[in-house]
Amino acid sequence: MVRNPERRAALLDAAIETLAEEGARGLTFRAVDTRAGVPTGTASNYFTDRGDLLAQTGARTYERFMPEQAEWDNVLVGERDRAKLAEIMRATVRRLAADPHVYLATLELQLEATRRPGLRADMTARVRADLEANVAFHEKAAMPGGRDTVLVLYLALNRLVTEHLTLPGVLAPEGDLDDLVTLVVDNLALGDGN
């Protein structure tokens, strides 16, 4: 296999765009090559088969979702209270919604995972590890609440971003994303008076 990391990243980014715009059925090596602007057959030099392309695209979405160091550092600045938790969650949701193709591609990958056991195992392991890392970081940062708080935020805010990107008219009358994230955090039962 060819190992040009920049070309591989460009191909995976093209796969993300293809998934977001055309769905999993539109994700072919030819479509990726065309979208990446490379010669036909290039993607087949980087991915053994479509399953490999899907798995590596899933990994790439996580790379693109990762926050900048400044966002991580901000968690550790100031009070660790409900207001700080809301600030962090607003930044997280803004980041997820800022590049809709990445989020929509992730949804497509999750749907495709229902039909591909290998992809399901890979994505389940990745998402599970990410969720556990978020719980550990939440606890290490001494944020209010615990594991249940992280789980509720994970469920509520992922659904919020999904609605915002797929059916924006549903939530539009209720306010913008920041207001909705604040609403979610304000209604959490943190059990610590914050």
mmCIF file of C-alpha atoms in Angstrom:
data_model
loop_
_atom_site.group_PDB
_atom_site.id
_atom_site.type_symbol
_atom_site.label_atom_id
_atom_site.label_comp_id
_atom_site.label_asym_id
_atom_site.label_seq_id
_atom_site.Cartn_x
_atom_site.Cartn_y
_atom_site.Cartn_z
ATOM 1 C CA MET A 1 0.000 0.000 0.000
ATOM 2 C CA VAL A 2 1.105 3.547 -0.751
ATOM 3 C CA ARG A 3 1.881 5.556 2.376
ATOM 4 C CA ASN A 4 1.682 9.265 1.468
ATOM 5 C CA PRO A 5 -0.063 10.647 4.598
ATOM 6 C CA GLU A 6 -1.217 13.874 2.935
ATOM 7 C CA ARG A 7 -2.774 12.012 0.018
ATOM 8 C CA ARG A 8 -4.391 9.499 2.401
ATOM 9 C CA ALA A 9 -5.892 12.370 4.447
ATOM 10 C CA ALA A 10 -7.178 14.034 1.259
ATOM 11 C CA LEU A 11 -8.805 10.780 0.164
ATOM 12 C CA LEU A 12 -10.418 10.294 3.572
ATOM 13 C CA ASP A 13 -11.655 13.882 3.573
ATOM 14 C CA ALA A 14 -13.134 13.235 0.132
ATOM 15 C CA ALA A 15 -14.814 10.116 1.544
ATOM 16 C CA ILE A 16 -16.280 12.217 4.370
ATOM 17 C CA GLU A 17 -17.680 14.717 1.873
ATOM 18 C CA THR A 18 -19.081 11.899 -0.259
ATOM 19 C CA LEU A 19 -20.767 10.212 2.705
ATOM 20 C CA ALA A 20 -22.291 13.492 3.865
ATOM 21 C CA GLU A 21 -23.615 14.466 0.454
ATOM 22 C CA GLU A 22 -24.449 11.115 -1.174
ATOM 23 C CA GLY A 23 -24.777 8.656 1.687
ATOM 24 C CA ALA A 24 -23.061 5.307 2.078
ATOM 25 C CA ARG A 25 -24.373 4.028 -1.259
ATOM 26 C CA GLY A 26 -22.493 6.804 -3.032
ATOM 27 C CA LEU A 27 -19.180 5.961 -1.381
ATOM 28 C CA THR A 28 -17.115 4.232 -4.049
ATOM 29 C CA PHE A 29 -13.418 4.371 -4.825
ATOM 30 C CA ARG A 30 -14.242 6.206 -8.041
ATOM 31 C CA ALA A 31 -16.358 8.791 -6.202
ATOM 32 C CA VAL A 32 -13.549 9.361 -3.702
ATOM 33 C CA ASP A 33 -10.966 9.704 -6.478
ATOM 34 C CA THR A 34 -13.164 12.177 -8.336
ATOM 35 C CA ARG A 35 -13.927 14.289 -5.274
ATOM 36 C CA ALA A 36 -10.259 14.298 -4.210
ATOM 37 C CA GLY A 37 -9.221 15.303 -7.726
ATOM 38 C CA VAL A 38 -6.798 12.414 -8.133
ATOM 39 C CA PRO A 39 -6.395 9.887 -10.954
ATOM 40 C CA THR A 40 -8.880 7.031 -11.077
ATOM 41 C CA GLY A 41 -7.535 4.087 -9.111
ATOM 42 C CA THR A 42 -5.709 6.144 -6.503
ATOM 43 C CA ALA A 43 -8.045 5.221 -3.622
ATOM 44 C CA SER A 44 -7.565 1.522 -4.362
ATOM 45 C CA ASN A 45 -3.851 2.031 -3.665
ATOM 46 C CA TYR A 46 -4.650 3.242 -0.140
ATOM 47 C CA PHE A 47 -7.565 1.049 0.960
ATOM 48 C CA THR A 48 -7.817 -2.712 0.588
ATOM 49 C CA ASP A 49 -11.585 -2.678 0.021
ATOM 50 C CA ARG A 50 -14.708 -0.661 0.752
ATOM 51 C CA GLY A 51 -14.827 -1.934 4.336
ATOM 52 C CA ASP A 52 -11.303 -0.640 4.913
ATOM 53 C CA LEU A 53 -12.276 2.716 3.398
ATOM 54 C CA LEU A 54 -15.306 2.937 5.711
ATOM 55 C CA ALA A 55 -13.257 2.027 8.795
ATOM 56 C CA GLN A 56 -10.492 4.503 8.015
ATOM 57 C CA THR A 57 -13.051 7.196 7.231
ATOM 58 C CA GLY A 58 -14.553 6.631 10.677
ATOM 59 C CA ALA A 59 -11.137 7.124 12.243
ATOM 60 C CA ARG A 60 -10.632 10.300 10.196
ATOM 61 C CA THR A 61 -13.912 11.787 11.423
ATOM 62 C CA TYR A 62 -12.579 11.464 14.971
ATOM 63 C CA GLU A 63 -9.338 13.180 14.003
ATOM 64 C CA ARG A 64 -11.334 16.070 12.583
ATOM 65 C CA PHE A 65 -13.636 16.244 15.617
ATOM 66 C CA MET A 66 -10.773 16.637 18.075
ATOM 67 C CA PRO A 67 -10.627 20.036 19.753
ATOM 68 C CA GLU A 68 -7.634 22.329 19.553
ATOM 69 C CA GLN A 69 -5.402 22.379 22.626
ATOM 70 C CA ALA A 70 -6.816 25.766 23.678
ATOM 71 C CA GLU A 71 -10.265 24.205 24.050
ATOM 72 C CA TRP A 72 -8.843 21.475 26.298
ATOM 73 C CA ASP A 73 -6.896 24.042 28.320
ATOM 74 C CA ASN A 74 -10.006 26.196 28.807
ATOM 75 C CA VAL A 75 -11.669 23.383 30.741
ATOM 76 C CA LEU A 76 -9.107 23.800 33.490
ATOM 77 C CA VAL A 77 -9.492 27.595 33.799
ATOM 78 C CA GLY A 78 -11.840 29.099 36.388
ATOM 79 C CA GLU A 79 -14.551 27.613 38.551
ATOM 80 C CA ARG A 80 -15.812 24.095 37.960
ATOM 81 C CA ASP A 81 -19.523 24.779 38.188
ATOM 82 C CA ARG A 82 -22.691 24.534 36.107
ATOM 83 C CA ALA A 83 -21.836 27.762 34.227
ATOM 84 C CA LYS A 84 -18.405 26.401 33.271
ATOM 85 C CA LEU A 85 -19.953 23.095 32.209
ATOM 86 C CA ALA A 86 -22.402 24.985 29.980
ATOM 87 C CA GLU A 87 -19.538 27.026 28.485
ATOM 88 C CA ILE A 88 -17.590 23.854 27.662
ATOM 89 C CA MET A 89 -20.625 22.114 26.186
ATOM 90 C CA ARG A 90 -21.465 25.168 24.039
ATOM 91 C CA ALA A 91 -17.920 25.104 22.638
ATOM 92 C CA THR A 92 -18.200 21.370 21.989
ATOM 93 C CA VAL A 93 -21.524 21.653 20.153
ATOM 94 C CA ARG A 94 -20.279 24.623 18.108
ATOM 95 C CA ARG A 95 -17.248 22.543 17.068
ATOM 96 C CA LEU A 96 -19.398 19.539 16.091
ATOM 97 C CA ALA A 97 -21.841 21.680 14.123
ATOM 98 C CA ALA A 98 -19.182 23.876 12.478
ATOM 99 C CA ASP A 99 -18.193 21.190 9.977
ATOM 100 C CA PRO A 100 -21.517 19.530 9.141
ATOM 101 C CA HIS A 101 -20.025 17.126 6.614
ATOM 102 C CA VAL A 102 -18.002 15.402 9.329
ATOM 103 C CA TYR A 103 -20.996 14.970 11.616
ATOM 104 C CA LEU A 104 -23.300 13.835 8.794
ATOM 105 C CA ALA A 105 -20.656 11.377 7.562
ATOM 106 C CA THR A 106 -20.497 9.950 11.078
ATOM 107 C CA LEU A 107 -24.254 9.411 11.043
ATOM 108 C CA GLU A 108 -23.954 7.643 7.684
ATOM 109 C CA LEU A 109 -21.185 5.445 9.084
ATOM 110 C CA GLN A 110 -23.353 4.540 12.068
ATOM 111 C CA LEU A 111 -26.194 3.542 9.758
ATOM 112 C CA GLU A 112 -23.811 1.515 7.590
ATOM 113 C CA ALA A 113 -22.487 -0.159 10.754
ATOM 114 C CA THR A 114 -25.912 -1.742 11.277
ATOM 115 C CA ARG A 115 -25.218 -3.780 8.116
ATOM 116 C CA ARG A 116 -21.482 -4.397 8.544
ATOM 117 C CA PRO A 117 -20.444 -6.255 11.712
ATOM 118 C CA GLY A 118 -16.771 -5.306 11.315
ATOM 119 C CA LEU A 119 -17.568 -1.627 11.011
ATOM 120 C CA ARG A 120 -19.982 -1.903 13.922
ATOM 121 C CA ALA A 121 -17.304 -3.440 16.136
ATOM 122 C CA ASP A 122 -14.763 -0.813 15.096
ATOM 123 C CA MET A 123 -17.099 2.133 15.615
ATOM 124 C CA THR A 124 -18.483 0.753 18.868
ATOM 125 C CA ALA A 125 -14.965 0.395 20.261
ATOM 126 C CA ARG A 126 -14.002 3.916 19.137
ATOM 127 C CA VAL A 127 -17.135 5.624 20.466
ATOM 128 C CA ARG A 128 -17.024 3.625 23.699
ATOM 129 C CA ALA A 129 -13.374 4.578 24.275
ATOM 130 C CA ASP A 130 -14.180 8.219 23.544
ATOM 131 C CA LEU A 131 -17.088 8.182 25.983
ATOM 132 C CA GLU A 132 -14.911 6.621 28.698
ATOM 133 C CA ALA A 133 -12.166 9.194 28.018
ATOM 134 C CA ASN A 134 -14.753 11.969 28.379
ATOM 135 C CA VAL A 135 -15.922 10.543 31.705
ATOM 136 C CA ALA A 136 -12.324 10.296 32.946
ATOM 137 C CA PHE A 137 -11.503 13.842 31.818
ATOM 138 C CA HIS A 138 -14.727 15.190 33.370
ATOM 139 C CA GLU A 139 -13.822 13.586 36.692
ATOM 140 C CA LYS A 140 -10.142 14.604 36.514
ATOM 141 C CA ALA A 141 -11.166 18.215 35.802
ATOM 142 C CA ALA A 142 -13.501 18.050 38.841
ATOM 143 C CA MET A 143 -16.497 19.189 36.822
ATOM 144 C CA PRO A 144 -19.897 18.966 38.521
ATOM 145 C CA GLY A 145 -21.699 15.659 38.274
ATOM 146 C CA GLY A 146 -20.093 12.405 37.300
ATOM 147 C CA ARG A 147 -20.498 9.547 34.857
ATOM 148 C CA ASP A 148 -24.276 10.006 34.592
ATOM 149 C CA THR A 149 -23.816 13.702 33.774
ATOM 150 C CA VAL A 150 -21.435 12.862 30.932
ATOM 151 C CA LEU A 151 -23.800 10.185 29.629
ATOM 152 C CA VAL A 152 -26.820 12.516 29.668
ATOM 153 C CA LEU A 153 -24.800 15.257 27.952
ATOM 154 C CA TYR A 154 -23.556 12.774 25.353
ATOM 155 C CA LEU A 155 -27.083 11.628 24.558
ATOM 156 C CA ALA A 156 -28.772 15.026 24.627
ATOM 157 C CA LEU A 157 -26.135 17.030 22.790
ATOM 158 C CA ASN A 158 -25.569 14.449 20.069
ATOM 159 C CA ARG A 159 -29.298 14.480 19.415
ATOM 160 C CA LEU A 160 -29.288 18.279 19.463
ATOM 161 C CA VAL A 161 -26.571 18.426 16.796
ATOM 162 C CA THR A 162 -28.347 15.749 14.742
ATOM 163 C CA GLU A 163 -31.609 17.731 14.775
ATOM 164 C CA HIS A 164 -29.797 20.989 14.031
ATOM 165 C CA LEU A 165 -28.046 19.541 10.978
ATOM 166 C CA THR A 166 -30.762 17.286 9.578
ATOM 167 C CA LEU A 167 -34.031 19.043 10.490
ATOM 168 C CA PRO A 168 -33.051 22.605 11.428
ATOM 169 C CA GLY A 169 -36.629 23.870 11.354
ATOM 170 C CA VAL A 170 -37.600 21.651 14.291
ATOM 171 C CA LEU A 171 -35.470 23.532 16.823
ATOM 172 C CA ALA A 172 -35.302 26.942 15.126
ATOM 173 C CA PRO A 173 -38.227 28.453 17.073
ATOM 174 C CA GLU A 174 -36.557 27.514 20.376
ATOM 175 C CA GLY A 175 -33.373 29.521 19.878
ATOM 176 C CA ASP A 176 -29.859 29.061 18.667
ATOM 177 C CA LEU A 177 -27.504 26.229 19.562
ATOM 178 C CA ASP A 178 -25.912 28.067 22.475
ATOM 179 C CA ASP A 179 -29.315 28.698 24.057
ATOM 180 C CA LEU A 180 -30.346 25.073 23.589
ATOM 181 C CA VAL A 181 -27.103 23.743 25.084
ATOM 182 C CA THR A 182 -27.559 26.047 28.074
ATOM 183 C CA LEU A 183 -31.124 24.746 28.434
ATOM 184 C CA VAL A 184 -29.827 21.153 28.538
ATOM 185 C CA VAL A 185 -27.134 21.932 31.124
ATOM 186 C CA ASP A 186 -29.494 24.044 33.243
ATOM 187 C CA ASN A 187 -31.890 21.105 33.475
ATOM 188 C CA LEU A 188 -29.318 18.524 34.550
ATOM 189 C CA ALA A 189 -29.680 17.094 38.027
ATOM 190 C CA LEU A 190 -26.045 17.429 39.133
ATOM 191 C CA GLY A 191 -26.687 16.596 42.758
ATOM 192 C CA ASP A 192 -24.189 19.173 44.007
ATOM 193 C CA GLY A 193 -26.228 22.353 44.134
ATOM 194 C CA ASN A 194 -24.461 23.903 41.116
#
